[in-house]
Short mmCIF file of C-alpha atoms in Angstrom, two decimals:
data_model
loop_
_atom_site.label_atom_id
_atom_site.label_comp_id
_atom_site.label_asym_id
_atom_site.label_seq_id
_atom_site.Cartn_x
_atom_site.Cartn_y
_atom_site.Cartn_z
CA GLY A 158 13.54 -12.27 8.82
CA ALA A 159 14.74 -8.76 8.24
CA GLY A 160 11.92 -7.86 5.92
CA VAL A 161 8.95 -9.17 4.02
CA SER A 162 9.95 -11.66 1.36
CA GLN A 163 7.93 -12.91 -1.59
CA SER A 164 8.43 -15.70 -4.05
CA PRO A 165 8.72 -16.11 -6.90
CA SER A 166 9.88 -12.66 -7.94
CA ASN A 167 8.62 -13.29 -11.46
CA LYS A 168 6.10 -15.78 -12.75
CA VAL A 169 5.12 -16.34 -16.35
CA THR A 170 2.24 -18.70 -16.91
CA GLU A 171 -0.18 -19.70 -19.60
CA LYS A 172 -3.81 -18.74 -19.55
CA GLY A 173 -5.84 -21.30 -17.66
CA LYS A 174 -3.03 -22.50 -15.40
CA ASP A 175 -3.08 -22.18 -11.62
CA VAL A 176 -0.41 -20.19 -9.78
CA GLU A 177 0.66 -19.89 -6.16
CA LEU A 178 2.35 -16.84 -4.76
CA ARG A 179 4.08 -16.91 -1.40
CA CYS A 180 4.66 -14.26 1.24
CA ASP A 181 6.88 -14.48 4.32
CA PRO A 182 6.05 -11.60 6.66
CA ILE A 183 8.35 -9.95 9.15
CA SER A 184 8.77 -12.23 12.15
CA GLY A 185 6.19 -11.44 14.81
CA HIS A 186 3.89 -9.45 12.56
CA THR A 187 0.33 -10.65 13.04
CA ALA A 188 -1.29 -8.69 10.23
CA LEU A 189 -0.67 -9.56 6.60
CA TYR A 190 -2.08 -7.92 3.48
CA TRP A 191 -2.18 -8.80 -0.20
CA TYR A 192 -2.47 -6.12 -2.87
CA ARG A 193 -2.41 -6.11 -6.63
CA GLN A 194 -0.95 -3.33 -8.75
CA SER A 195 -1.39 -3.18 -12.47
CA LEU A 196 1.04 -1.14 -14.57
CA GLY A 197 0.69 2.54 -13.79
CA GLN A 198 -2.21 1.97 -11.43
CA GLY A 199 -2.75 2.30 -7.70
CA LEU A 200 -2.77 -0.44 -5.09
CA GLU A 201 -5.79 -2.71 -5.22
CA PHE A 202 -6.53 -4.33 -1.86
CA LEU A 203 -7.17 -8.07 -2.05
CA ILE A 204 -7.26 -9.59 1.44
CA TYR A 205 -6.17 -8.98 5.02
CA PHE A 206 -5.18 -11.57 7.60
CA GLN A 207 -5.07 -11.07 11.34
CA GLY A 208 -3.28 -14.16 12.56
CA ASN A 209 -4.63 -17.05 10.52
CA SER A 210 -8.09 -15.59 10.00
CA ALA A 211 -9.13 -13.29 7.20
CA PRO A 212 -11.58 -10.72 8.56
CA ASP A 213 -11.55 -8.82 5.28
CA LYS A 214 -11.44 -10.63 1.96
CA SER A 215 -13.64 -8.13 0.23
CA GLY A 216 -11.04 -7.29 -2.38
CA LEU A 217 -10.67 -10.71 -3.94
CA PRO A 218 -11.84 -10.08 -7.51
CA SER A 219 -13.41 -13.47 -8.16
CA ASP A 220 -13.76 -16.97 -6.79
CA ARG A 221 -10.65 -17.90 -8.78
CA PHE A 222 -8.65 -16.09 -6.10
CA SER A 223 -8.05 -17.56 -2.67
CA ALA A 224 -5.53 -17.09 0.09
CA GLU A 225 -4.54 -18.82 3.25
CA ARG A 226 -2.19 -18.24 6.10
CA THR A 227 -0.85 -20.94 8.35
CA GLY A 228 0.90 -20.73 11.69
CA GLY A 229 0.32 -17.02 11.78
CA SER A 230 3.22 -16.60 9.39
CA VAL A 231 3.54 -17.62 5.74
CA SER A 232 0.69 -16.83 3.38
CA THR A 233 -0.06 -18.13 -0.08
CA LEU A 234 -2.25 -16.47 -2.67
CA THR A 235 -3.63 -18.88 -5.23
CA ILE A 236 -5.08 -17.89 -8.57
CA GLN A 237 -6.90 -20.64 -10.41
CA ARG A 238 -7.48 -20.72 -14.16
CA THR A 239 -5.44 -17.58 -14.69
CA GLN A 240 -6.63 -14.98 -17.17
CA GLN A 241 -4.63 -12.31 -18.96
CA GLU A 242 -6.25 -9.60 -16.84
CA ASP A 243 -4.64 -11.21 -13.80
CA SER A 244 -1.25 -9.96 -15.03
CA ALA A 245 0.03 -7.51 -12.43
CA VAL A 246 2.47 -7.14 -9.57
CA TYR A 247 1.19 -8.83 -6.44
CA LEU A 248 2.43 -7.15 -3.29
CA CYS A 249 2.38 -8.48 0.23
CA ALA A 250 2.73 -6.33 3.35
CA SER A 251 2.81 -7.07 7.05
CA SER A 252 2.36 -5.03 10.20
CA GLY A 253 2.35 -5.51 13.93
CA GLY A 254 -1.40 -5.76 13.82
CA GLY A 255 -2.14 -3.80 16.93
CA GLY A 256 -3.46 -0.31 17.20
CA ARG A 257 -1.60 2.89 16.66
CA GLY A 258 2.13 2.43 16.85
CA THR A 259 2.12 -1.06 15.38
CA ASP A 260 0.11 -0.59 12.24
CA THR A 261 2.74 0.57 9.80
CA GLN A 262 2.79 -1.75 6.81
CA TYR A 263 6.06 -2.98 5.41
CA PHE A 264 5.97 -4.21 1.85
CA GLY A 265 7.71 -7.08 0.18
CA PRO A 266 9.38 -6.75 -3.25
CA GLY A 267 6.37 -8.18 -5.04
CA THR A 268 5.74 -10.96 -7.52
CA ARG A 269 5.35 -9.92 -11.13
CA LEU A 270 2.79 -12.23 -12.73
CA THR A 271 2.47 -12.40 -16.49
CA VAL A 272 -0.29 -14.48 -18.01
CA LEU A 273 0.27 -15.25 -21.68
CA GLN B 217 -16.91 9.32 -3.07
CA LYS B 218 -13.64 7.45 -2.75
CA GLU B 219 -12.55 6.68 0.78
CA VAL B 220 -9.11 8.22 0.26
CA GLU B 221 -8.64 10.78 -2.48
CA GLN B 222 -5.46 12.09 -4.01
CA ASN B 223 -4.77 14.03 -7.16
CA SER B 224 -2.96 11.62 -9.45
CA GLY B 225 -0.78 14.40 -10.87
CA PRO B 226 1.80 14.62 -12.17
CA LEU B 227 2.84 17.40 -9.85
CA SER B 228 5.91 19.15 -11.24
CA VAL B 229 8.12 21.31 -9.05
CA PRO B 230 11.56 22.79 -9.68
CA GLU B 231 14.52 21.48 -7.74
CA GLY B 232 14.83 23.25 -4.39
CA ALA B 233 11.14 24.15 -4.19
CA ILE B 234 8.56 22.89 -1.71
CA ALA B 235 6.34 20.09 -2.96
CA SER B 236 2.90 19.91 -1.37
CA LEU B 237 0.98 16.65 -1.62
CA ASN B 238 -2.59 16.44 -0.44
CA CYS B 239 -4.98 13.72 0.63
CA THR B 240 -8.56 13.73 1.89
CA TYR B 241 -10.41 10.86 3.54
CA SER B 242 -14.04 10.12 4.21
CA ASP B 243 -14.09 7.99 7.39
CA ARG B 244 -14.15 10.25 10.46
CA GLY B 245 -13.13 7.25 12.58
CA SER B 246 -9.75 7.09 10.87
CA GLN B 247 -6.96 6.88 13.38
CA SER B 248 -3.63 6.50 11.63
CA PHE B 249 -2.32 8.22 8.56
CA PHE B 250 0.65 7.21 6.46
CA TRP B 251 2.67 8.51 3.55
CA TYR B 252 4.50 6.01 1.38
CA ARG B 253 6.85 6.67 -1.50
CA GLN B 254 6.94 4.34 -4.48
CA TYR B 255 9.61 4.55 -7.12
CA SER B 256 8.76 3.15 -10.52
CA GLY B 257 9.05 -0.63 -10.49
CA LYS B 258 9.59 -0.77 -6.74
CA SER B 259 7.46 -1.45 -3.68
CA PRO B 260 6.03 1.29 -1.49
CA GLU B 261 8.27 2.39 1.37
CA LEU B 262 7.15 4.29 4.45
CA ILE B 263 8.08 7.95 4.69
CA MET B 264 6.06 9.05 7.70
CA PHE B 265 3.06 8.29 9.84
CA ILE B 266 1.01 10.73 11.86
CA TYR B 267 -1.67 10.11 14.44
CA SER B 268 -2.47 13.51 15.98
CA ASN B 269 -3.65 16.81 14.62
CA GLY B 270 -0.88 19.21 13.70
CA ASP B 271 2.50 18.91 12.08
CA LYS B 272 5.13 16.23 12.31
CA GLU B 273 8.56 16.90 10.88
CA ASP B 274 11.25 14.46 9.84
CA GLY B 275 14.15 15.98 7.98
CA ARG B 276 12.89 17.56 4.76
CA PHE B 277 9.45 16.00 5.21
CA THR B 278 6.53 17.42 7.16
CA ALA B 279 3.22 15.65 7.53
CA GLN B 280 0.19 17.72 8.44
CA LEU B 281 -3.07 16.34 9.79
CA ASN B 282 -6.38 18.13 10.22
CA LYS B 283 -9.01 15.66 11.40
CA ALA B 284 -11.78 18.27 11.43
CA SER B 285 -11.25 18.84 7.72
CA GLN B 286 -10.38 15.16 7.09
CA TYR B 287 -7.22 16.25 5.39
CA VAL B 288 -3.64 15.09 5.53
CA SER B 289 -0.75 16.52 3.58
CA LEU B 290 2.94 15.95 3.00
CA LEU B 291 5.37 18.78 2.42
CA ILE B 292 8.77 18.11 0.93
CA ARG B 293 11.20 20.96 1.40
CA ASP B 294 14.21 21.53 -0.85
CA SER B 295 12.86 19.02 -3.36
CA GLN B 296 15.46 16.92 -5.11
CA PRO B 297 15.26 15.00 -8.40
CA SER B 298 15.60 11.84 -6.29
CA ASP B 299 12.24 12.71 -4.71
CA SER B 300 10.57 12.04 -8.05
CA ALA B 301 8.22 9.16 -7.32
CA THR B 302 4.59 8.38 -6.62
CA TYR B 303 3.44 9.28 -3.11
CA LEU B 304 0.70 7.17 -1.60
CA CYS B 305 -1.54 8.31 1.23
CA ALA B 306 -2.92 5.54 3.46
CA VAL B 307 -5.55 5.78 6.17
CA ASN B 308 -6.17 3.20 8.90
CA VAL B 309 -9.27 2.50 10.91
CA TYR B 310 -8.80 0.14 13.83
CA SER B 311 -11.84 -1.44 15.42
CA GLY B 312 -12.58 -4.59 17.37
CA GLY B 313 -9.07 -5.94 16.96
CA TYR B 314 -9.04 -5.52 13.22
CA GLN B 315 -7.60 -2.96 10.86
CA LYS B 316 -8.88 -1.51 7.65
CA VAL B 317 -6.23 0.29 5.67
CA THR B 318 -7.19 2.21 2.56
CA PHE B 319 -4.68 3.60 0.09
CA GLY B 320 -5.19 6.52 -2.23
CA ILE B 321 -4.32 6.20 -5.88
CA GLY B 322 -1.09 8.12 -5.35
CA THR B 323 0.29 11.44 -6.61
CA LYS B 324 3.14 11.33 -9.09
CA LEU B 325 5.76 13.93 -8.24
CA GLN B 326 8.29 15.15 -10.76
CA VAL B 327 11.16 17.31 -9.52
CA ILE B 328 12.69 19.19 -12.42
CA PRO B 329 16.45 19.83 -12.19
#
């Protein structure tokens, strides 16, 4: 596609429910990143995929968070048993995944998650 | 010490002035340096990247990199109210086929008409 897309754009859920967030990267981009951004705060790194593998998942805040990527393309971020502190905008970005010249990240529009 | 440090601001400059945004990083192996702009409620968008020491100019924007001092800056000439946003510095280390990108907290810029 022309850019990174994310769905849903907004998600309101009740505390304790599971949610799935989806990211479609730019076609051909091998690297994919998930970030979280709370209101007025900076970007919080969650996980990085190179192809289908996740060499860096150090940012996942707890075992309630997991992510997968299939076919080197679409990625889903799953949050189990959501808590109110999970409320934030979840941003996905992709890049060419190579060295210099292909490592610019392009961001999707984000999913705004609200946990009631 | 944070890996990428920025002053959170706000940095206020009058319209038409030069805005100077600064960023320091801790990993001497860092290879790529990026400036993103983020308007309130929107996603970050790339302004510039720089790989080599020195200056890189693109329109009203100039990125400056000094690897010896581990310092990267962004100058915005003839600042406009539409430049009011948060500016994020990002630093990339690439090793063994993998990337590690670290973002700073961002500097909020306010251009006063």
